[in-house]
PDB file of C-alpha atoms in Angstrom:
ATOM      1  CA  UNK A  24     109.590 146.303 -44.289  1.00 54.00           C
ATOM      2  CA  UNK A  25     106.675 144.001 -44.901  1.00 60.00           C
ATOM      3  CA  UNK A  26     107.350 144.006 -48.637  1.00 62.00           C
ATOM      4  CA  UNK A  27     111.026 143.225 -48.039  1.00 65.00           C
ATOM      5  CA  UNK A  28     110.131 140.350 -45.725  1.00 65.00           C
ATOM      6  CA  UNK A  29     107.665 138.995 -48.274  1.00 66.00           C
ATOM      7  CA  UNK A  30     110.244 139.265 -51.061  1.00 66.00           C
ATOM      8  CA  UNK A  31     112.806 137.445 -48.947  1.00 68.00           C
ATOM      9  CA  UNK A  32     110.285 134.739 -48.103  1.00 67.00           C
ATOM     10  CA  UNK A  33     109.374 134.203 -51.749  1.00 67.00           C
ATOM     11  CA  UNK A  34     112.997 134.216 -52.841  1.00 63.00           C
ATOM     12  CA  UNK A  35     113.901 131.648 -50.187  1.00 62.00           C
ATOM     13  CA  UNK A  36     110.969 129.444 -51.111  1.00 62.00           C
ATOM     14  CA  UNK A  37     111.943 129.498 -54.812  1.00 55.00           C
ATOM     15  CA  UNK A  38     115.581 128.713 -53.974  1.00 54.00           C
ATOM     16  CA  UNK A  39     114.407 125.886 -51.761  1.00 49.00           C
ATOM     17  CA  UNK A  40     112.229 124.509 -54.557  1.00 53.00           C
ATOM     18  CA  UNK A  41     115.138 124.703 -56.995  1.00 54.00           C
ATOM     19  CA  UNK A  42     117.482 122.834 -54.655  1.00 53.00           C
ATOM     20  CA  UNK A  43     114.851 120.275 -53.817  1.00 51.00           C
ATOM     21  CA  UNK A  44     113.736 119.923 -57.405  1.00 53.00           C
ATOM     22  CA  UNK A  45     117.240 119.442 -58.790  1.00 51.00           C
ATOM     23  CA  UNK A  46     117.987 116.564 -56.424  1.00 50.00           C
ATOM     24  CA  UNK A  47     114.687 114.714 -56.795  1.00 48.00           C
ATOM     25  CA  UNK A  48     113.832 115.221 -60.477  1.00 48.00           C
ATOM     26  CA  UNK A  49     115.362 113.335 -63.330  1.00 47.00           C
ATOM     27  CA  UNK A  50     116.889 115.011 -66.391  1.00 46.00           C
ATOM     28  CA  UNK A  51     113.802 114.188 -68.481  1.00 46.00           C
ATOM     29  CA  UNK A  52     111.523 116.156 -66.124  1.00 46.00           C
ATOM     30  CA  UNK A  53     113.804 119.220 -66.276  1.00 47.00           C
ATOM     31  CA  UNK A  54     113.457 119.461 -70.054  1.00 46.00           C
ATOM     32  CA  UNK A  55     109.654 119.473 -69.945  1.00 46.00           C
ATOM     33  CA  UNK A  56     109.402 122.157 -67.232  1.00 47.00           C
ATOM     34  CA  UNK A  57     112.143 124.454 -68.543  1.00 54.00           C
ATOM     35  CA  UNK A  58     109.952 126.273 -71.108  1.00 57.00           C
ATOM     36  CA  UNK A  59     107.174 128.141 -69.327  1.00 62.00           C
ATOM     37  CA  UNK A  60     108.261 127.440 -65.743  1.00 66.00           C
ATOM     38  CA  UNK A  61     111.805 128.662 -66.286  1.00 74.00           C
ATOM     39  CA  UNK A  62     110.572 131.844 -67.926  1.00 77.00           C
ATOM     40  CA  UNK A  63     108.178 132.534 -65.055  1.00 78.00           C
ATOM     41  CA  UNK A  64     110.989 131.892 -62.605  1.00 80.00           C
ATOM     42  CA  UNK A  65     113.217 134.443 -64.388  1.00 81.00           C
ATOM     43  CA  UNK A  66     110.410 137.025 -64.354  1.00 82.00           C
ATOM     44  CA  UNK A  67     109.785 136.393 -60.660  1.00 82.00           C
ATOM     45  CA  UNK A  68     113.492 136.737 -59.900  1.00 82.00           C
ATOM     46  CA  UNK A  69     113.727 139.983 -61.905  1.00 82.00           C
ATOM     47  CA  UNK A  70     110.641 141.380 -60.163  1.00 83.00           C
ATOM     48  CA  UNK A  71     112.038 140.547 -56.728  1.00 80.00           C
ATOM     49  CA  UNK A  72     115.381 142.192 -57.581  1.00 80.00           C
ATOM     50  CA  UNK A  73     113.654 145.355 -58.809  1.00 79.00           C
ATOM     51  CA  UNK A  74     111.432 145.406 -55.718  1.00 76.00           C
ATOM     52  CA  UNK A  75     114.422 145.124 -53.399  1.00 77.00           C
ATOM     53  CA  UNK A  76     116.234 147.906 -55.286  1.00 75.00           C
ATOM     54  CA  UNK A  77     113.186 150.132 -54.975  1.00 71.00           C
ATOM     55  CA  UNK A  78     112.931 149.453 -51.247  1.00 70.00           C
ATOM     56  CA  UNK A  79     116.631 150.266 -50.754  1.00 72.00           C
ATOM     57  CA  UNK A  80     116.575 153.600 -52.597  1.00 70.00           C
ATOM     58  CA  UNK A  81     113.581 155.424 -51.032  1.00 72.00           C
ATOM     59  CA  UNK A  82     114.471 158.921 -52.299  1.00 75.00           C
ATOM     60  CA  UNK A  83     111.409 160.608 -50.789  1.00 77.00           C
ATOM     61  CA  UNK A  84     112.034 159.133 -47.361  1.00 79.00           C
ATOM     62  CA  UNK A  85     115.717 160.089 -47.514  1.00 80.00           C
ATOM     63  CA  UNK A  86     114.834 163.675 -48.446  1.00 84.00           C
ATOM     64  CA  UNK A  87     112.330 163.824 -45.592  1.00 86.00           C
ATOM     65  CA  UNK A  88     114.932 162.542 -43.132  1.00 87.00           C
ATOM     66  CA  UNK A  89     117.430 165.131 -44.372  1.00 90.00           C
ATOM     67  CA  UNK A  90     114.915 167.976 -43.918  1.00 92.00           C
ATOM     68  CA  UNK A  91     113.994 166.731 -40.435  1.00 92.00           C
ATOM     69  CA  UNK A  92     117.655 166.625 -39.428  1.00 93.00           C
ATOM     70  CA  UNK A  93     118.189 170.112 -40.874  1.00 93.00           C
ATOM     71  CA  UNK A  94     115.170 171.411 -38.933  1.00 92.00           C
ATOM     72  CA  UNK A  95     116.453 169.809 -35.746  1.00 92.00           C
ATOM     73  CA  UNK A  96     119.817 171.534 -36.147  1.00 92.00           C
ATOM     74  CA  UNK A  97     118.095 174.896 -36.823  1.00 92.00           C
ATOM     75  CA  UNK A  98     115.867 174.444 -33.772  1.00 91.00           C
ATOM     76  CA  UNK A  99     118.800 173.722 -31.456  1.00 91.00           C
ATOM     77  CA  UNK A 100     121.289 176.304 -32.718  1.00 92.00           C
ATOM     78  CA  UNK A 101     119.309 179.510 -33.363  1.00 93.00           C
ATOM     79  CA  UNK A 102     117.528 181.796 -30.920  1.00 92.00           C
ATOM     80  CA  UNK A 103     114.417 181.773 -33.078  1.00 92.00           C
ATOM     81  CA  UNK A 104     114.489 177.960 -33.177  1.00 92.00           C
ATOM     82  CA  UNK A 105     114.745 177.717 -29.415  1.00 92.00           C
ATOM     83  CA  UNK A 106     111.891 180.176 -28.956  1.00 92.00           C
ATOM     84  CA  UNK A 107     109.729 178.236 -31.411  1.00 92.00           C
ATOM     85  CA  UNK A 108     110.452 174.915 -29.708  1.00 91.00           C
ATOM     86  CA  UNK A 109     109.209 176.347 -26.388  1.00 91.00           C
ATOM     87  CA  UNK A 110     106.623 178.930 -27.449  1.00 92.00           C
ATOM     88  CA  UNK A 111     104.734 177.057 -30.162  1.00 93.00           C
ATOM     89  CA  UNK A 112     103.705 174.088 -28.001  1.00 93.00           C
ATOM     90  CA  UNK A 113     102.604 176.487 -25.253  1.00 91.00           C
ATOM     91  CA  UNK A 114     100.533 178.571 -27.680  1.00 93.00           C
ATOM     92  CA  UNK A 115      99.171 175.401 -29.233  1.00 94.00           C
ATOM     93  CA  UNK A 116      97.930 174.211 -25.853  1.00 93.00           C
ATOM     94  CA  UNK A 117      96.307 177.590 -25.145  1.00 93.00           C
ATOM     95  CA  UNK A 118      94.471 177.706 -28.474  1.00 95.00           C
ATOM     96  CA  UNK A 119      93.502 174.027 -28.417  1.00 95.00           C
ATOM     97  CA  UNK A 120      92.160 174.327 -24.869  1.00 93.00           C
ATOM     98  CA  UNK A 121      90.301 177.520 -25.780  1.00 94.00           C
ATOM     99  CA  UNK A 122      88.727 175.861 -28.797  1.00 95.00           C
ATOM    100  CA  UNK A 123      87.664 172.678 -26.999  1.00 95.00           C
ATOM    101  CA  UNK A 124      86.269 174.321 -23.859  1.00 93.00           C
ATOM    102  CA  UNK A 125      84.724 177.204 -25.816  1.00 94.00           C
ATOM    103  CA  UNK A 126      82.922 174.732 -28.066  1.00 94.00           C
ATOM    104  CA  UNK A 127      81.671 172.608 -25.181  1.00 94.00           C
ATOM    105  CA  UNK A 128      80.601 175.523 -22.971  1.00 92.00           C
ATOM    106  CA  UNK A 129      79.291 177.742 -25.762  1.00 93.00           C
ATOM    107  CA  UNK A 130      81.568 180.657 -24.824  1.00 93.00           C
ATOM    108  CA  UNK A 131      82.739 183.372 -27.187  1.00 94.00           C
ATOM    109  CA  UNK A 132      86.293 183.017 -28.548  1.00 93.00           C
ATOM    110  CA  UNK A 133      87.527 185.845 -26.337  1.00 94.00           C
ATOM    111  CA  UNK A 134      86.055 184.294 -23.166  1.00 93.00           C
ATOM    112  CA  UNK A 135      87.431 180.856 -23.976  1.00 93.00           C
ATOM    113  CA  UNK A 136      90.877 182.270 -24.815  1.00 94.00           C
ATOM    114  CA  UNK A 137      90.866 184.222 -21.523  1.00 91.00           C
ATOM    115  CA  UNK A 138      89.875 181.081 -19.608  1.00 90.00           C
ATOM    116  CA  UNK A 139      92.582 179.029 -21.304  1.00 91.00           C
ATOM    117  CA  UNK A 140      95.349 181.543 -20.549  1.00 90.00           C
ATOM    118  CA  UNK A 141      94.264 181.973 -16.921  1.00 89.00           C
ATOM    119  CA  UNK A 142      93.993 178.202 -16.438  1.00 87.00           C
ATOM    120  CA  UNK A 143      97.244 177.194 -18.156  1.00 85.00           C
ATOM    121  CA  UNK A 144      99.281 179.885 -16.420  1.00 83.00           C
ATOM    122  CA  UNK A 145      97.833 178.557 -13.131  1.00 78.00           C
ATOM    123  CA  UNK A 146      96.508 181.952 -12.032  1.00 76.00           C
ATOM    124  CA  UNK A 147      92.955 180.621 -11.700  1.00 69.00           C
ATOM    125  CA  UNK A 148      90.793 183.619 -10.808  1.00 75.00           C
ATOM    126  CA  UNK A 149      87.655 181.472 -10.741  1.00 70.00           C
ATOM    127  CA  UNK A 150      85.469 183.861 -12.710  1.00 73.00           C
ATOM    128  CA  UNK A 151      84.955 181.354 -15.560  1.00 72.00           C
ATOM    129  CA  UNK A 152      84.428 177.738 -14.631  1.00 71.00           C
ATOM    130  CA  UNK A 153      83.679 175.031 -17.196  1.00 64.00           C
TER     131      UNK A 153
END
């Protein structure tokens, strides 16, 4: 988006300069500037057009959006998708909590996993306390 805004700003500024320049300059001044300046202006215009085309196409982003939409449909319509959308975040929280607390407290992986399951299922026996 930033590149598109910058391209639009540059294009507007060059159009403004052309309009302003054509009304204030005489015909003699146009002939002297047409050589190198006109060529640079054409290159700038071509570059801006190619940049805008590139920003419009975005094939990688479109493919990523398509895959995300396909995944969302799979997650909502299949039993396995529904289980994964509920079970994976729960298991992720258990393992992340076990890793963090086990690292801080210096517990073994089995003790920290036990603590995480007991804590997140709200049983809370109280035998392991961080």
